[in-house]
Short mmCIF file of C-alpha atoms in Angstrom, two decimals:
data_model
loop_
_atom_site.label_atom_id
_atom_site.label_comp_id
_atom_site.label_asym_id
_atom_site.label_seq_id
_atom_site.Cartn_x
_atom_site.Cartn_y
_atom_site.Cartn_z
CA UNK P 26 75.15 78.90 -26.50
CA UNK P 27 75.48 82.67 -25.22
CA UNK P 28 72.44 82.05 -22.99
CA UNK P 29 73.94 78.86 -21.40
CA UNK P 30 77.04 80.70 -20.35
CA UNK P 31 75.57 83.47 -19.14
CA UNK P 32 73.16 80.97 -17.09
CA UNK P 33 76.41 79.59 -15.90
CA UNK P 34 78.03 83.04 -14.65
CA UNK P 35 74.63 83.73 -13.13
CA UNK P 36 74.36 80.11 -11.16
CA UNK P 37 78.10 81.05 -10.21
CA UNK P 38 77.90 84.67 -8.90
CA UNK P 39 74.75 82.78 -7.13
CA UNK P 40 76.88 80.75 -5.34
CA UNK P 41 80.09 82.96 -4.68
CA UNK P 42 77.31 85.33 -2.72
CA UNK P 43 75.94 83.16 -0.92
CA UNK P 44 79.51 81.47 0.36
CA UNK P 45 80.26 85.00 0.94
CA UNK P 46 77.02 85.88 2.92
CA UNK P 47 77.35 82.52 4.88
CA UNK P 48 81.15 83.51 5.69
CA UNK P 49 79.99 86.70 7.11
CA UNK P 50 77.27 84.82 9.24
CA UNK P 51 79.53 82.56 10.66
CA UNK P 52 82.72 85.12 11.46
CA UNK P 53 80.03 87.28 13.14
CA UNK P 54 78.76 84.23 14.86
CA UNK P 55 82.33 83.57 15.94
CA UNK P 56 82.68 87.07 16.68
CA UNK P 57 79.25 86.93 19.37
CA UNK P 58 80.53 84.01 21.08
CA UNK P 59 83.95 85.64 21.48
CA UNK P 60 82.31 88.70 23.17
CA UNK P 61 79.98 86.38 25.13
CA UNK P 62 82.47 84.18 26.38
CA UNK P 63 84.87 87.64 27.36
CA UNK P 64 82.19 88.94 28.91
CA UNK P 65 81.60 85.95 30.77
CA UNK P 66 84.90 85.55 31.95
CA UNK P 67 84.73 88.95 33.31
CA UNK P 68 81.43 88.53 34.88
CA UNK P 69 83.41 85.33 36.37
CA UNK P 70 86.08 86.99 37.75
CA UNK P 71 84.03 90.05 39.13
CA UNK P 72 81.94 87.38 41.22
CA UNK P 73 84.94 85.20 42.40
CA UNK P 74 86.53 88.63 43.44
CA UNK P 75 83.45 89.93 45.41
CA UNK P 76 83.12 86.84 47.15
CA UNK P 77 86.94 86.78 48.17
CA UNK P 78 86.08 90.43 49.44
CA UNK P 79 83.33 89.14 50.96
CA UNK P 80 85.44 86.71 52.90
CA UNK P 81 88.26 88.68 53.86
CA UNK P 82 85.95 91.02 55.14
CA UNK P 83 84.32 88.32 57.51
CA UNK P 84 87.84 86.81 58.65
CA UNK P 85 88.48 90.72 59.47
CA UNK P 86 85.41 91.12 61.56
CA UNK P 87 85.65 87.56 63.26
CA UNK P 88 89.30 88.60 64.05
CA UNK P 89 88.00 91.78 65.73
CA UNK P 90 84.90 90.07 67.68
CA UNK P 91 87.67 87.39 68.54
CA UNK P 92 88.33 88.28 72.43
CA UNK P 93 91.50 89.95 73.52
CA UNK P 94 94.48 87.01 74.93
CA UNK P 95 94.33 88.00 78.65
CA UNK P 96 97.26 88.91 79.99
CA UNK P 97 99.45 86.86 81.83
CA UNK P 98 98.64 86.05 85.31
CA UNK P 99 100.83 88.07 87.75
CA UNK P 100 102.59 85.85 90.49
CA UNK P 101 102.26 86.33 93.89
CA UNK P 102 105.88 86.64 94.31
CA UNK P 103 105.90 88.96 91.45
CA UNK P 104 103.12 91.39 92.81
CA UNK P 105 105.09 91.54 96.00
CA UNK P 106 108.37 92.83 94.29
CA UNK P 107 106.13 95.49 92.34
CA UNK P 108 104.48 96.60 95.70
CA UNK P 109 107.28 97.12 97.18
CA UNK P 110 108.73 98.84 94.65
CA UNK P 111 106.23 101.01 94.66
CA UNK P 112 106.76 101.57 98.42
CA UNK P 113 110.54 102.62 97.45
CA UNK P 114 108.87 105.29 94.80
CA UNK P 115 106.71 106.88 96.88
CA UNK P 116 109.42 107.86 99.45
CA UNK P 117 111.32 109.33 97.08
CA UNK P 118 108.29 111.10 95.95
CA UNK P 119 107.20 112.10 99.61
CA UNK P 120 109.83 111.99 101.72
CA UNK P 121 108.22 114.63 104.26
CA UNK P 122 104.78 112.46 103.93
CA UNK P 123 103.00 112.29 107.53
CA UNK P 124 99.73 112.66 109.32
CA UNK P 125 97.68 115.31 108.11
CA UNK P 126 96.27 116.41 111.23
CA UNK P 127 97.16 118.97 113.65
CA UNK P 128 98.39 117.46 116.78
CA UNK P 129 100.71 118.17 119.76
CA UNK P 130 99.77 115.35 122.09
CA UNK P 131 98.30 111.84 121.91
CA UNK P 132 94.96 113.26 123.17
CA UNK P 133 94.87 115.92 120.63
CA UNK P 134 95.58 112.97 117.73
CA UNK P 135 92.98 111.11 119.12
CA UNK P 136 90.05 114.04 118.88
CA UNK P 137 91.32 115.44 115.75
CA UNK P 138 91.21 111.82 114.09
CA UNK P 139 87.55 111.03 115.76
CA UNK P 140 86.21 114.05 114.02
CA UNK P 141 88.33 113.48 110.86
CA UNK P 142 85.26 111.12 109.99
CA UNK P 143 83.03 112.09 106.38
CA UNK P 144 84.87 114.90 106.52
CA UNK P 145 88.83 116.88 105.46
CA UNK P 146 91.45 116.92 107.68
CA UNK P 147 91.14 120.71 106.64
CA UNK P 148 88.72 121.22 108.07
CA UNK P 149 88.94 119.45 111.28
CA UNK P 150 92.75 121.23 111.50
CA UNK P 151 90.90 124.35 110.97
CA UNK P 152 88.38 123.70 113.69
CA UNK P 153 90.37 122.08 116.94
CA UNK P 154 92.09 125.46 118.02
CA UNK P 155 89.23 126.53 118.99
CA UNK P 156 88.13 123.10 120.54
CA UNK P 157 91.83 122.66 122.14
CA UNK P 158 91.71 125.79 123.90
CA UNK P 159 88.17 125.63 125.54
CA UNK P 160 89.26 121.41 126.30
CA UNK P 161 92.81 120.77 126.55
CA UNK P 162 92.53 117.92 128.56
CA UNK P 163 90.47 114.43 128.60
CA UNK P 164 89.47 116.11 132.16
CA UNK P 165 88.21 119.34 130.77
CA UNK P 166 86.49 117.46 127.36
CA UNK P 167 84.66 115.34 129.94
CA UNK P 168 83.21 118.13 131.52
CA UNK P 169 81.75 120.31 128.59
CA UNK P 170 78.16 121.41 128.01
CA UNK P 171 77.30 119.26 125.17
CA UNK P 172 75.67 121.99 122.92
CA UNK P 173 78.94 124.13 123.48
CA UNK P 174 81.08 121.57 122.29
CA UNK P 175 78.40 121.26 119.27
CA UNK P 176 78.65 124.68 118.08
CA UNK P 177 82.86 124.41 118.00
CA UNK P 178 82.84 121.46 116.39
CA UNK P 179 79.83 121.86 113.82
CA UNK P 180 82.16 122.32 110.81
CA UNK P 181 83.32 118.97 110.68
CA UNK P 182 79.61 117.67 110.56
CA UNK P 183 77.65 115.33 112.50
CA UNK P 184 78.74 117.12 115.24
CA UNK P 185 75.99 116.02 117.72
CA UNK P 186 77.35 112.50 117.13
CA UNK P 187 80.77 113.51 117.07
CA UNK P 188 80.08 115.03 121.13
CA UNK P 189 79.00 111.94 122.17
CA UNK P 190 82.01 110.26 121.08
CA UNK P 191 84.20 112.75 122.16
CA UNK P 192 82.81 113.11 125.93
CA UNK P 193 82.37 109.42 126.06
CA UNK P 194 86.11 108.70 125.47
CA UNK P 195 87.26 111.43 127.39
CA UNK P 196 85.19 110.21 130.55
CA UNK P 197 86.60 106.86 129.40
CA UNK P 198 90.35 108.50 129.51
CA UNK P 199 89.61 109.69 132.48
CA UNK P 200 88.06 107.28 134.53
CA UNK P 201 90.03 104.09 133.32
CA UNK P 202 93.04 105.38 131.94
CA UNK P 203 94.01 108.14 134.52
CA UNK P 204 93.60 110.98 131.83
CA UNK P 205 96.31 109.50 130.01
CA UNK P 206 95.53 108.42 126.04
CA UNK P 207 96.30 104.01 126.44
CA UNK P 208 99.22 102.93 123.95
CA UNK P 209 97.65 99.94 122.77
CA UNK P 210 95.23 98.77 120.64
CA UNK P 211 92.92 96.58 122.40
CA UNK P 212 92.77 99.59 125.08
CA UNK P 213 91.68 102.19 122.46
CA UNK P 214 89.40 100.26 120.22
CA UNK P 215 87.20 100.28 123.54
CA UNK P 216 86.70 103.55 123.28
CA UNK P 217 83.33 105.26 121.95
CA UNK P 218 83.77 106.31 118.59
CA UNK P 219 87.55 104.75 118.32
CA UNK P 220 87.64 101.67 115.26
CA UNK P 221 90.87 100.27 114.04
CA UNK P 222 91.73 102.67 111.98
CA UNK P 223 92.12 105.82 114.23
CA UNK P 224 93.71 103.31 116.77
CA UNK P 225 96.52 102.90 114.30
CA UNK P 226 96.45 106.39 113.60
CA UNK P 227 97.14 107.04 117.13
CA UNK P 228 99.59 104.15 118.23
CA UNK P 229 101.76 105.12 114.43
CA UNK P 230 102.30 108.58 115.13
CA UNK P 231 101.99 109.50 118.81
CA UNK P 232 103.14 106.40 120.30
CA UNK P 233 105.53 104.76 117.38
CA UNK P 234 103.63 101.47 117.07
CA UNK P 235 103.46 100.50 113.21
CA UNK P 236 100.04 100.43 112.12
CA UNK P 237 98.93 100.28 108.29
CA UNK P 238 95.44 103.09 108.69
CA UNK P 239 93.12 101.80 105.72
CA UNK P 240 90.92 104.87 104.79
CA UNK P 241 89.30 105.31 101.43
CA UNK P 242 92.57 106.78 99.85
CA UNK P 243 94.32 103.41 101.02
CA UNK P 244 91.83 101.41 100.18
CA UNK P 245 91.27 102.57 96.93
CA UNK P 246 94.60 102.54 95.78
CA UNK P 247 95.54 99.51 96.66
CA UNK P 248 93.03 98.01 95.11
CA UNK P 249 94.04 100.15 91.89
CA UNK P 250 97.50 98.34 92.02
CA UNK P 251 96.32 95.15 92.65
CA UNK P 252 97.80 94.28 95.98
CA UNK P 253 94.23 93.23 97.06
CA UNK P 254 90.90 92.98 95.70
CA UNK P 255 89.59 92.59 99.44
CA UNK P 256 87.19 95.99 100.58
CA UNK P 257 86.83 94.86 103.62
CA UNK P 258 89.87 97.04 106.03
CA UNK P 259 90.39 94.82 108.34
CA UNK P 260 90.92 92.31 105.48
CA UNK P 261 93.34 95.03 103.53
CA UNK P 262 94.76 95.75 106.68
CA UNK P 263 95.98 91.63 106.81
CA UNK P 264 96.82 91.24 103.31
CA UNK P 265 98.87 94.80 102.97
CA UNK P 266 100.67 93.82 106.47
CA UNK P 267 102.03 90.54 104.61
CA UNK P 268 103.59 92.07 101.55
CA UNK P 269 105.68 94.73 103.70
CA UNK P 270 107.82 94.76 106.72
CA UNK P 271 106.27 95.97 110.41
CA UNK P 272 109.06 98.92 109.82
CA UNK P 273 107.51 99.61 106.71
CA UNK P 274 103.71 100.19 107.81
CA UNK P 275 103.54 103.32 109.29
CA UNK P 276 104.72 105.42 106.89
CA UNK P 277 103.54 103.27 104.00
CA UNK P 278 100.14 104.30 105.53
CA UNK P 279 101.18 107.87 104.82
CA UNK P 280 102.90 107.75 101.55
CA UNK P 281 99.77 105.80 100.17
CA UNK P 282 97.13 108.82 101.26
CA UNK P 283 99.46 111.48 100.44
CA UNK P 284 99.67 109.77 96.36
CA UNK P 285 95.70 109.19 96.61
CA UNK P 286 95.36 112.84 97.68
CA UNK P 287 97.43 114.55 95.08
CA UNK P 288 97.71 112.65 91.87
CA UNK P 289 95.88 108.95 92.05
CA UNK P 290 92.14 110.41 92.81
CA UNK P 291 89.31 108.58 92.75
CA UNK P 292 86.80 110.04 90.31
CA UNK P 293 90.15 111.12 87.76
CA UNK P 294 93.53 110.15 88.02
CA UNK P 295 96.26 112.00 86.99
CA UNK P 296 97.89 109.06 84.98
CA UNK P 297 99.74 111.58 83.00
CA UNK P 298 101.57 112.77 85.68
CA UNK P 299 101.99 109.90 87.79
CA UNK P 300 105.75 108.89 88.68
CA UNK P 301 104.68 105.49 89.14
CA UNK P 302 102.89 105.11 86.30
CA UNK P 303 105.53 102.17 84.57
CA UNK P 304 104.54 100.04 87.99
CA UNK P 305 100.78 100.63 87.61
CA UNK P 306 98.53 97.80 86.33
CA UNK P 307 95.20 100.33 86.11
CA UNK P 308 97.06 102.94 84.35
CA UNK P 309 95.01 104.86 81.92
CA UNK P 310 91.82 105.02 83.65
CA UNK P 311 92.50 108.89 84.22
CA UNK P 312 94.02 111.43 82.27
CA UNK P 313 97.07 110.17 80.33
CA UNK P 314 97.80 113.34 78.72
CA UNK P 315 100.89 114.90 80.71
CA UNK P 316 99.44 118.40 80.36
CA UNK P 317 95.96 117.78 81.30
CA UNK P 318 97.02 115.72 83.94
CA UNK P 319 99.63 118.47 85.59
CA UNK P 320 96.22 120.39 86.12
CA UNK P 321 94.48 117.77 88.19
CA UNK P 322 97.32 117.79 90.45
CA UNK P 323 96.12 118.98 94.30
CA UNK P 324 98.17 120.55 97.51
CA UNK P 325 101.53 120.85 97.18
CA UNK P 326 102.19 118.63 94.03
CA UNK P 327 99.93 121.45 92.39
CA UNK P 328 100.82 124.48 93.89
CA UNK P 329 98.38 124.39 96.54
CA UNK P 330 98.47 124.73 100.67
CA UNK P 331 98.41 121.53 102.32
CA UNK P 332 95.87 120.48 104.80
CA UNK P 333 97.61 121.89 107.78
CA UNK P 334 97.84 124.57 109.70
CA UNK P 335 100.95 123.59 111.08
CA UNK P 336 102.93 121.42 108.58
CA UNK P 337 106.26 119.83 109.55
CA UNK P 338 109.56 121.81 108.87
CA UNK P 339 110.13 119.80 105.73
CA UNK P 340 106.65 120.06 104.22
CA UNK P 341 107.50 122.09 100.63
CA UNK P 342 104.02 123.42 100.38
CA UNK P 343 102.11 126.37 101.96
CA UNK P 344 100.36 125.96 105.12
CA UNK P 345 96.51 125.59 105.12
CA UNK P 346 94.79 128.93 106.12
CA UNK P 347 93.08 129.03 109.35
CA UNK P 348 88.76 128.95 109.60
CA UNK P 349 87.33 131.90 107.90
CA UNK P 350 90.64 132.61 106.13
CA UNK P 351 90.10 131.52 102.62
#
């Protein structure tokens, strides 16, 4: 009887073990798939996160390949009122603009602006005394030894072509024109070595005929503000004449230069120091820094002589010094 209950006790601690043992297995089982599925839910949400990284970062670079919205179209009518705006600027600006040549006569305008070619009115101011005062007249010019007139004039460069043109179109004065320089344009384009643009030169400021004069500065610039996109002068010359009144041309010529000259320059702008700057469609293709800018500033705007000799009364800078000088 003893032995059958303690087979029962045995058969029952048996049993309570192994319910215990299989309780364990299956809470750690439970446990496992607890981590597993955690973990899996993190691995979930560390993929679905990368790949929304992965796609803002592609909206962000298709939004910066995306081209820039070009600006809006300016109207002709538009352009016109900024141009002339501009116009109004610049005379406040330079009021005492003018012709940067040395000159005391038509004829002397005439020569000075013939040799004014591929080179600086500097230079060509610093070299006509000499050429004045050996040839004051057409008469006298038409008469020089061509390798005399060479050697005054060989500071300006291409001098021997230079002499031609300047003892053709003093023969020309001289013979046709009774020594006197002709006041209009047809009559001075026929001279050798006279284009449009020195005729203009001449009938603007010796005769008062408004002419626009489209050298490189004028050119350039206009160009820069988007008057024109023409490079062809005599096409400039057309388009810049219908944006501004005949009254207007003359010295618009001159207040253009005189801004390419001293701040708007070809190779570097001064776009930090530009007063027109607001008006400017190209602004920021030169210095923009005011500073660095001030220093790229030339002739007077800088603290420079000009390019004459013998400025007008109302020019604020220093006179040029004379050949040899400095």
């Amino acid at each position: 009887m003893k032995a059958a209950k303690a087979g029962t006790k045995a058969k029952a601690g048996t049993k309570a073990k192994a319910a215990t043992t299989a309780t364990n297995a299956k809470a750690a089982t439970n446990a496992k798939a607890a981590t597993n599925a955690k973990a899996g839910t993190k691995s979930k949400a560390a993929t679905e996160s990368k790949a929304a990284a992965t796609t803002a970062k592609g909206a962000t670079t298709a939004k910066a390949a995306a081209p820039r919205k070009a600006p809006k179209a300016e109207s002709h009518l538009a352009m016109v009122r900024r141009a002339r705006r501009i116009n109004r600027e610049l005379a406040e600006i330079y009021p005492y603009a003018h012709p940067e040549l040395d000159f005391r006569n038509p004829f002397e305008l005439l020569v000075a602006t013939v040799l004014s070619a591929q080179t600086t009115d500097l230079r060509v101011n610093q070299t006509t005394p000499a050429l004045f005062a050996a040839y004051p007249t057409p008469e006298d010019m038409a008469a020089a030894v061509p390798e005399e007139m060479e050697e005054i004039i060989r500071p300006t460069g291409f001098f021997r072509a230079k002499t031609k043109s300047l003892l053709g179109l003093s023969a020309a004065l001289r013979d046709e024109f009774g020594g006197e320089v002709p006041g209009r344009l047809e009559d001075l384009v026929k001279l050798p070595g006279v284009g449009r643009k020195t005729a203009n030169v001449v009938l603007g400021n010796a005769f008062g005929v408004p002419g626009i004069t489209v050298d490189t500065h004028f050119g350039r610039l206009v160009r820069r503000w988007k008057w024109t996109d023409e490079e062809d002068p005599v096409k400039v010359e057309a388009v810049v004449a219908g944006i501004f009144p005949k009254s207007e041309w003359t010295m618009l010529s001159h207040r253009v230069v005189f801004h390419g000259r001293r701040i708007c320059h070809a190779r570097k702008p001064a776009c930090g120091a530009c007063p027109i700057a607001p008006l400017c469609p190209s602004y920021g293709e030169g210095e923009t820094d005011p500073e660095k800018a001030g220093k790229l500033l030339k002739y007077e705007m800088g603290g420079y002589p000009g390019q004459r000799l013998s400025p007008p009364a109302d020019y604020p800078g220093k006179p040029a010094p004379a050949l040899g000088a400095g």
